[in-house]
Every structure is written in C-alpha cells, then in structure tokens.
C-alpha cells in the first residue's frame, strides 16, 4: 500500500514539475492583442518612460503621441505606450502589469493604472468551454484574488437564502429553498464559496498544466486591436448617433441618481498590493479612471493616500461626455481620446510639479 | 461524457475507488451496473438537477430530447434475459426457434426504427419521385440513441450463443445487465461477446491480476490518438470535405490520408481507452484493432480493422447465411451480403452501402486472386512488396465514400484522388503530412515491436515519474473543445 502511494506521489510530482518547467520555457499562448503588445514591449522595453494599462476604455481612449506632446509642452520628456486591451479587467490586468515589470524595463518611470472593478471571468467566456483568454493569466496570485472575491461575496450574501441553481423549477426548488432556510449561515457561506472556488481552481489547474498550449483554442475577441503602429492606441472615428445616442442620453440622466454601489474591499486590497509591487520595481504608479457612463462609482476607490486622476464626472468633464466625443455609451472616439489624453497629461504634469506622486 | 474529458476522469476515479473498496463480487457488480446506467444517462439527461426537477413536477415536455433512451437499454436487457432462459427451458426446437426469431426481430426492429426508418422512407420517396409517382411519405424526427448499434449486437450475441448451445443461459439478471451495459464498451464498442465476458462476471476480480502498467500505457496511447492526433487533423478534413471541388488534387490526397489517420486514431484511440478502463476494473475486452494499415490484403484488413464487428458479422451473419459451404457463387453472395449489411450498420446512407459493397467486391477479388497466385511463386514474391501499399491505397479509396456526405462530393474527391484532376485551386497545409509521417513512423516502430516491453522492465517509481512527465507533455496538444468520437454516431 505504502509503495503504491509513493508511486502515485512520484507520478504527481513528475507531472507538476514537468508542467512547471514547460510553463517557464514555452512561449506565451496566442492570446490576441495581449501577446502582440507584450512581445512588442519586450522588444522596445527601454524606449518607454510611461505605460497605460487598462481596458478598451484605455485602449481607445489614450493617445500616446498626444500625451507625449502635452508633457513636452510642459517641460517633461517622455515616450509612452498604450498597453490597454479590450475587456482587460483585474485580475487579468494585474497579470499584465506584473509581466511588464518582470521584463525589468530600465527607462520605465510611470505606469498609469486604470482602476477597474474585479472581473473574475473574462467577458464572453463561458465556464463550460473556457477560452484561452479566460485561462492564460491564472497564476497563484490571480487565483488567490479570485478566491478572496468569491469568499467575500459568499459572506456578504449571508443574510440571503442560498440561491437556486439555474434550471431548477418545480418541486425541488421549493424543497431546496426550505432546506436553505435551515442551513446555518456559516455553512451557507461555505456552500457558496465551494461552488465559486471550484470553477476558479479548475481554471487555475488548466492554466498551470498548460492544457492546449500547442493546440487549437477558441478565441473570443476576433478583432485585431493590437494597433502597434500607433503605440498601442486604437483610434476610433465613429460618433455615437441614432438609437445609441438616445440610450446614451437616458443613461447620463440616470447616472446622477443611481444608488451607490457597496465598496469592494477585495479590489481595494488587490490594488494596494499591486501598487506596492510596482513601487518595489522603482516605478511610480498613477491611478486614473476613464469617463465611463456606466456609474460614477463603477471604479473602486484607490488605496488610501494614492492620488487619483478621475475623469468619470460628467459635471466636471462635460467635454468628455459630449456626444461628439463618444463612440458609444461607454467609449470615447478619436476626438474624445485626444481631449482625455490632454487632460490626463496636464493633470499628471501638475502632480509631478507639486511633487504629489510617491 | 467523453473519455477525454475531465469529468470522465473524475467519474472514473470515483468508480475505480469504490469498486476496489467493495469486498463482495455481487456488490461490485451492482455498483458498476448503477455506474453504467449513470454514465449512459449522462448522454441524454443533460443537467441532472434540472432533469430531476422536471420529472418531479411532471413537466415532460421540458425534458431533453431522447431522455427515455436509457430505458430502451433496460428494456433490451430484460427481454434478452427472458429470451435466454426461454430458449434454454424450451424442450421443442420450434419453440427455441420462436424465442430466437422474436428476439432478433425486436432487436433488429429497434435498430431499424432508430437508424434506418428515415433512410428507408427518403429512399423510397426518392425512387417514387424518380418514377414520377406522387408520394406523401415523410421522414420522422428520430434521434439515434448513442451506442444502440453496439449494445444491440452485444445482446444479440448472447441470445444467439444460448440458442446455438455454446453457453448456458445466464440465470443472474445482474450479470447479464452488467455485461450489456458495461460502460467502457457501451457507446462505441468494442462489441463484447457474451461468451468472452460473462464468465468474467462469475468470479471476483482480483487487484493482483490487474496489469496496471499495461492499462495505464494503453490509456495514454488512446488519449494521444484521440485528443492530440484525431482532433488536430479533424478541422482540415472537415474543411476539405465541405467543398472538395475547390481544392487541388494534392490537397485531395492529403485530406484522404488525414481522414484515414483521423478515423483510425479516433476509433482505435477510443477502443484503447475503453480496454484500459475495463482492465483497471479487472475486466478484459476484445481486441478491436491490430495495425490495420499494415494489412497485406483486404481480407487481412478485415482481420485487423474493427475486429469485434468483423468477427461478429462473420460468426453470426456470414456463417448463418451458409458461409463458404456451398458453391463459389454462393460464397460470394454471402460475402457481398455480409459486407453490404456491414456497411449499412455504420450509417443510414447509400455512401456507407457503397463502402461496404466495395469491400465486398475486394474480398471476392482477393479470394480469386489468392487462388490464382498459388500457381505462380514469382508473382507471390512480387506481391510481397506491393501488397501493403496496395491495400492501403484501397482502404483510402473506400474511405472517400465513408466520409463524403453524398455521391456528388465523393465523385469530386475520387476524380482528384484517382485521376489527379481537380478544378480547384485552394490547398490544405502540406505540413500536415509531416505530422502524419511522424505518427506513421511511431506506428510502424510499434508494429515492429520496438515499444512493446521496455517500459515493463523499468522500476515502478521510474515508470510513475515517466508517466507523470508524459501526461504533462501530452496535455500541451489537447484542444479545449472536442468533437464526439466518430463511431458514437453509428
């Protein structure tokens, strides 16, 4: 029995070690935009002093050339690159920043980090058939954030009865609801946690065992938005109009009266840890928010004491919310991008001149 | 639940653990029987929680299509149990024959309804239409239950053997139900014979008798064949056969070779995993493949390809028709009938019938040729060099009919494959041939016995380490989504 158990242990060890080694030496999987941008940055890593990291709002909202020109006008010489990727939210965003820092870029001085809510599954990814985009970034650190978020949500819902699994109708639903009422809150928290944690651990295992690294994989974001010739910036010339414009105006009206979202301590802690890591590499993080019209409090609060360049206030930054500046409800077009970049550049210069950056 | 999916590994780990923990043979078989039916139900019930909810609230219309198919398997088992005992207990030959005819009629009837009803209706309607006669025949919306062709043949083998007096009727319902529904072989074979499997159910399986190392290696080999090779070439094959006329003749060759690789790796990979899974539970299944692409003749090919089906057809159909006990013409008629029905077994389409007919013709020609060759030793020596490539070419030729969705497509592929003529300009990636060449080389080395035993001689910890490392490497080439096994559709 002991010998058999030892053999099983040897098998497991060999499996883990081999998978770990392959992960270290194998090329990154073909993740659209992400791979292109990381490879481009690796080839030009010592050319840039500033990076913008965030979602599609950053990708099509910040023009490095405009930013560099704004800084130059104010006596700061810098060359920037837009690392924004459509649908990139934390923890994937954290992975991207860590990858960039791991390349040890010598000239890099500032990383502009778009504060974003935690998104535990990449948009569009189905849990039953995970895409490469939902898998490739799941390391220990990122999975720990996912598990923390799942645990927090499970505990936050303690007062509510346990949810009914999708597809349950009829008698067992009622039975389940009745059972759920008598389940102690602590156990309910664990049940909720187990459901969510299992999915994230499975994705972690999939990532760490390199499943399908050299095989065909499904890809969600078919559009190539790598835009390396414009230094990662994806200029979009469309202007919001028609039904989309009407919807946008309605959304803007509702924005002011939306009830506040509860604060997210998991996201705040994760951002705090990220900023500390960035500083350890001798780089200064700068937090910013983009002019979304989803909600004012869509973005999590920055860690205490961190300056924030926030542009998500329609009253203060009305020019960014003009229909002529927008491509759709949530994104800026080329005109809006130029305005946002200039505003960000000027505010950043002000921070530097006031010595307000840590 | 495919053998290459993570949930199968979880399922199998549970089955394996509980099976070997249980002490009594009856408890083990009862447990495995429950697992067999749970495994089979997974193909039809969808989400078990939702299924149960709909059943308890009597929302029958909400249940997934074909949810009742598992009950066909149960009904088939009950019938064969009763028929086996009925045959054995009958004193008069006429009543034995009546039992036999009844069970064959029901089993074939089930198969005909699910598999061939629409084929028959559309063929008759097409024929009447061709004659210019009005027709009101309509095809029905029939779903083919997974594995029906396999378990029907398995249960028929039991009743035929009892009828022929080759084995006694099985008095234990548990044993018979376990045999018919044994999950590794349930949905895509190999077609296990009652005479080979039922005796295994009588004695308790002993862990000490299990060839763990052999089973693990076989499973990994099967996994590589299916998940890495068959899945890698499948998209190119699908792409080609969707519009064969738009590809060059070279691409037609590449596509047909890729398909030959795909179908072999898909089906033999499944079989390897099925045999390995059964072996880990202490049971032996029938061998199904024996290097068919190294066959020296079409007759030899059928001794090596889907052996469990070809021997079933030989023993229960060809011999029942009279075999080769009559005139030459009578023998050839039996051969053709057997192969035509063998082709039809694979699917309700005329392309499968033609595929079977071509193999039937080839078997007849080979018999004649073998007789002629005996009188010419020089010719025998010459044929020794060309027989393998010639047989492989013939296998490729016939696979065109097997894979093509209709005769128009088949004709386009044939023109390019045989005459090197094609109006198309698109081409498949020639580098795929390198992959195939690599696989062929490994396959040939295996055929020569290079890999047969060395891994048995290394110490257990070294084997465990190598197996762990190999598994990690294999996973690199596994796509995240799978197609069902090709033979599931049969």
Short mmCIF file of C-alpha atoms in Angstrom, two decimals, chain A residues 173-308:
data_model
loop_
_atom_site.label_atom_id
_atom_site.label_comp_id
_atom_site.label_asym_id
_atom_site.label_seq_id
_atom_site.Cartn_x
_atom_site.Cartn_y
_atom_site.Cartn_z
CA UNK A 173 -36.80 24.31 -5.99
CA UNK A 174 -39.24 24.73 -3.12
CA UNK A 175 -37.61 21.86 -1.27
CA UNK A 176 -34.21 23.44 -1.74
CA UNK A 177 -35.48 26.83 -0.55
CA UNK A 178 -36.93 25.18 2.56
CA UNK A 179 -33.67 23.34 3.23
CA UNK A 180 -31.69 26.51 2.61
CA UNK A 181 -33.62 28.29 5.35
CA UNK A 182 -32.41 25.89 8.00
CA UNK A 183 -28.80 25.80 6.79
CA UNK A 184 -26.68 27.79 9.27
CA UNK A 185 -25.19 30.99 7.77
CA UNK A 186 -21.64 29.73 8.19
CA UNK A 187 -22.43 26.58 6.22
CA UNK A 188 -24.28 28.59 3.57
CA UNK A 189 -21.17 30.74 3.15
CA UNK A 190 -19.06 27.63 2.66
CA UNK A 191 -21.51 26.16 0.16
CA UNK A 192 -21.48 29.36 -1.88
CA UNK A 193 -17.71 29.56 -1.62
CA UNK A 194 -17.22 25.94 -2.72
CA UNK A 195 -19.33 26.49 -5.85
CA UNK A 196 -17.37 29.55 -6.98
CA UNK A 197 -13.95 28.41 -5.81
CA UNK A 198 -14.23 25.10 -7.68
CA UNK A 199 -14.60 26.89 -11.01
CA UNK A 200 -11.58 29.13 -10.37
CA UNK A 201 -9.41 26.29 -9.13
CA UNK A 202 -10.29 24.27 -12.24
CA UNK A 203 -9.23 27.19 -14.45
CA UNK A 204 -6.06 27.57 -12.39
CA UNK A 205 -5.28 23.86 -12.89
CA UNK A 206 -5.98 24.21 -16.61
CA UNK A 207 -3.59 27.15 -16.85
CA UNK A 208 -0.84 25.57 -14.76
CA UNK A 209 -0.98 22.25 -16.62
CA UNK A 210 -0.70 24.10 -19.97
CA UNK A 211 -3.67 22.26 -21.48
CA UNK A 212 -3.90 23.04 -25.16
CA UNK A 213 -0.90 25.36 -25.23
CA UNK A 214 0.13 23.98 -28.61
CA UNK A 215 -3.36 23.10 -29.82
CA UNK A 216 -6.22 24.96 -31.39
CA UNK A 217 -8.15 27.04 -28.89
CA UNK A 218 -11.35 29.01 -29.08
CA UNK A 219 -10.86 32.75 -29.26
CA UNK A 220 -13.42 35.27 -28.12
CA UNK A 221 -12.09 38.56 -29.35
CA UNK A 222 -11.60 38.02 -33.06
CA UNK A 223 -10.93 41.66 -33.91
CA UNK A 224 -7.26 42.55 -34.01
CA UNK A 225 -6.88 45.69 -31.98
CA UNK A 226 -3.19 45.47 -31.30
CA UNK A 227 -2.51 48.71 -33.22
CA UNK A 228 1.22 48.65 -32.65
CA UNK A 229 1.95 51.33 -35.24
CA UNK A 230 0.02 53.83 -33.10
CA UNK A 231 1.90 52.69 -29.99
CA UNK A 232 -0.93 50.50 -28.76
CA UNK A 233 -3.62 53.17 -29.13
CA UNK A 234 -6.69 52.16 -31.13
CA UNK A 235 -8.18 55.35 -32.61
CA UNK A 236 -11.89 55.04 -33.43
CA UNK A 237 -13.56 57.64 -35.60
CA UNK A 238 -17.22 56.63 -35.16
CA UNK A 239 -19.58 59.10 -33.44
CA UNK A 240 -22.49 57.97 -31.32
CA UNK A 241 -25.83 58.60 -33.06
CA UNK A 242 -29.38 57.36 -33.56
CA UNK A 243 -30.79 54.92 -31.03
CA UNK A 244 -27.44 54.58 -29.30
CA UNK A 245 -27.39 58.33 -28.74
CA UNK A 246 -30.89 58.29 -27.24
CA UNK A 247 -29.89 55.46 -24.95
CA UNK A 248 -26.73 57.32 -24.00
CA UNK A 249 -28.68 60.43 -23.04
CA UNK A 250 -31.04 58.38 -20.89
CA UNK A 251 -28.09 56.68 -19.22
CA UNK A 252 -26.48 60.04 -18.49
CA UNK A 253 -29.66 61.32 -16.87
CA UNK A 254 -29.90 58.25 -14.65
CA UNK A 255 -26.23 58.39 -13.73
CA UNK A 256 -26.66 61.14 -11.13
CA UNK A 257 -29.45 59.37 -9.26
CA UNK A 258 -28.04 55.86 -9.18
CA UNK A 259 -27.79 54.45 -5.65
CA UNK A 260 -24.19 53.97 -4.52
CA UNK A 261 -22.50 50.62 -5.04
CA UNK A 262 -21.07 48.98 -1.93
CA UNK A 263 -17.29 49.40 -1.61
CA UNK A 264 -15.18 46.45 -2.70
CA UNK A 265 -12.52 45.73 -0.07
CA UNK A 266 -11.10 42.83 -2.11
CA UNK A 267 -10.44 45.07 -5.12
CA UNK A 268 -9.02 47.81 -2.86
CA UNK A 269 -6.65 45.35 -1.20
CA UNK A 270 -5.61 43.85 -4.53
CA UNK A 271 -4.87 47.29 -5.98
CA UNK A 272 -2.94 48.19 -2.82
CA UNK A 273 -0.75 45.11 -3.25
CA UNK A 274 -0.29 45.83 -6.95
CA UNK A 275 0.83 49.41 -6.31
CA UNK A 276 3.31 48.16 -3.71
CA UNK A 277 4.76 45.69 -6.23
CA UNK A 278 5.03 48.39 -8.87
CA UNK A 279 6.93 50.65 -6.44
CA UNK A 280 9.27 47.80 -5.50
CA UNK A 281 10.39 47.82 -9.13
CA UNK A 282 11.25 51.52 -8.87
CA UNK A 283 8.27 52.59 -10.96
CA UNK A 284 5.66 55.14 -9.89
CA UNK A 285 2.04 54.03 -10.24
CA UNK A 286 -0.57 56.61 -11.20
CA UNK A 287 -4.22 55.65 -10.75
CA UNK A 288 -6.82 57.05 -13.11
CA UNK A 289 -10.38 56.47 -14.19
CA UNK A 290 -11.87 56.96 -17.65
CA UNK A 291 -15.09 58.84 -18.48
CA UNK A 292 -17.46 55.88 -18.40
CA UNK A 293 -21.18 56.46 -18.27
CA UNK A 294 -21.91 53.17 -16.53
CA UNK A 295 -21.93 54.62 -12.99
CA UNK A 296 -19.99 57.23 -11.10
CA UNK A 297 -18.86 54.60 -8.59
CA UNK A 298 -18.17 51.96 -11.24
CA UNK A 299 -14.49 52.27 -10.32
CA UNK A 300 -13.23 51.04 -6.96
CA UNK A 301 -11.68 53.57 -4.58
CA UNK A 302 -7.91 53.92 -4.81
CA UNK A 303 -5.89 52.70 -1.83
CA UNK A 304 -5.69 55.36 0.92
CA UNK A 305 -3.24 58.17 0.23
CA UNK A 306 -2.99 57.44 -3.51
CA UNK A 307 -3.69 60.38 -5.80
CA UNK A 308 -6.38 59.63 -8.38
#
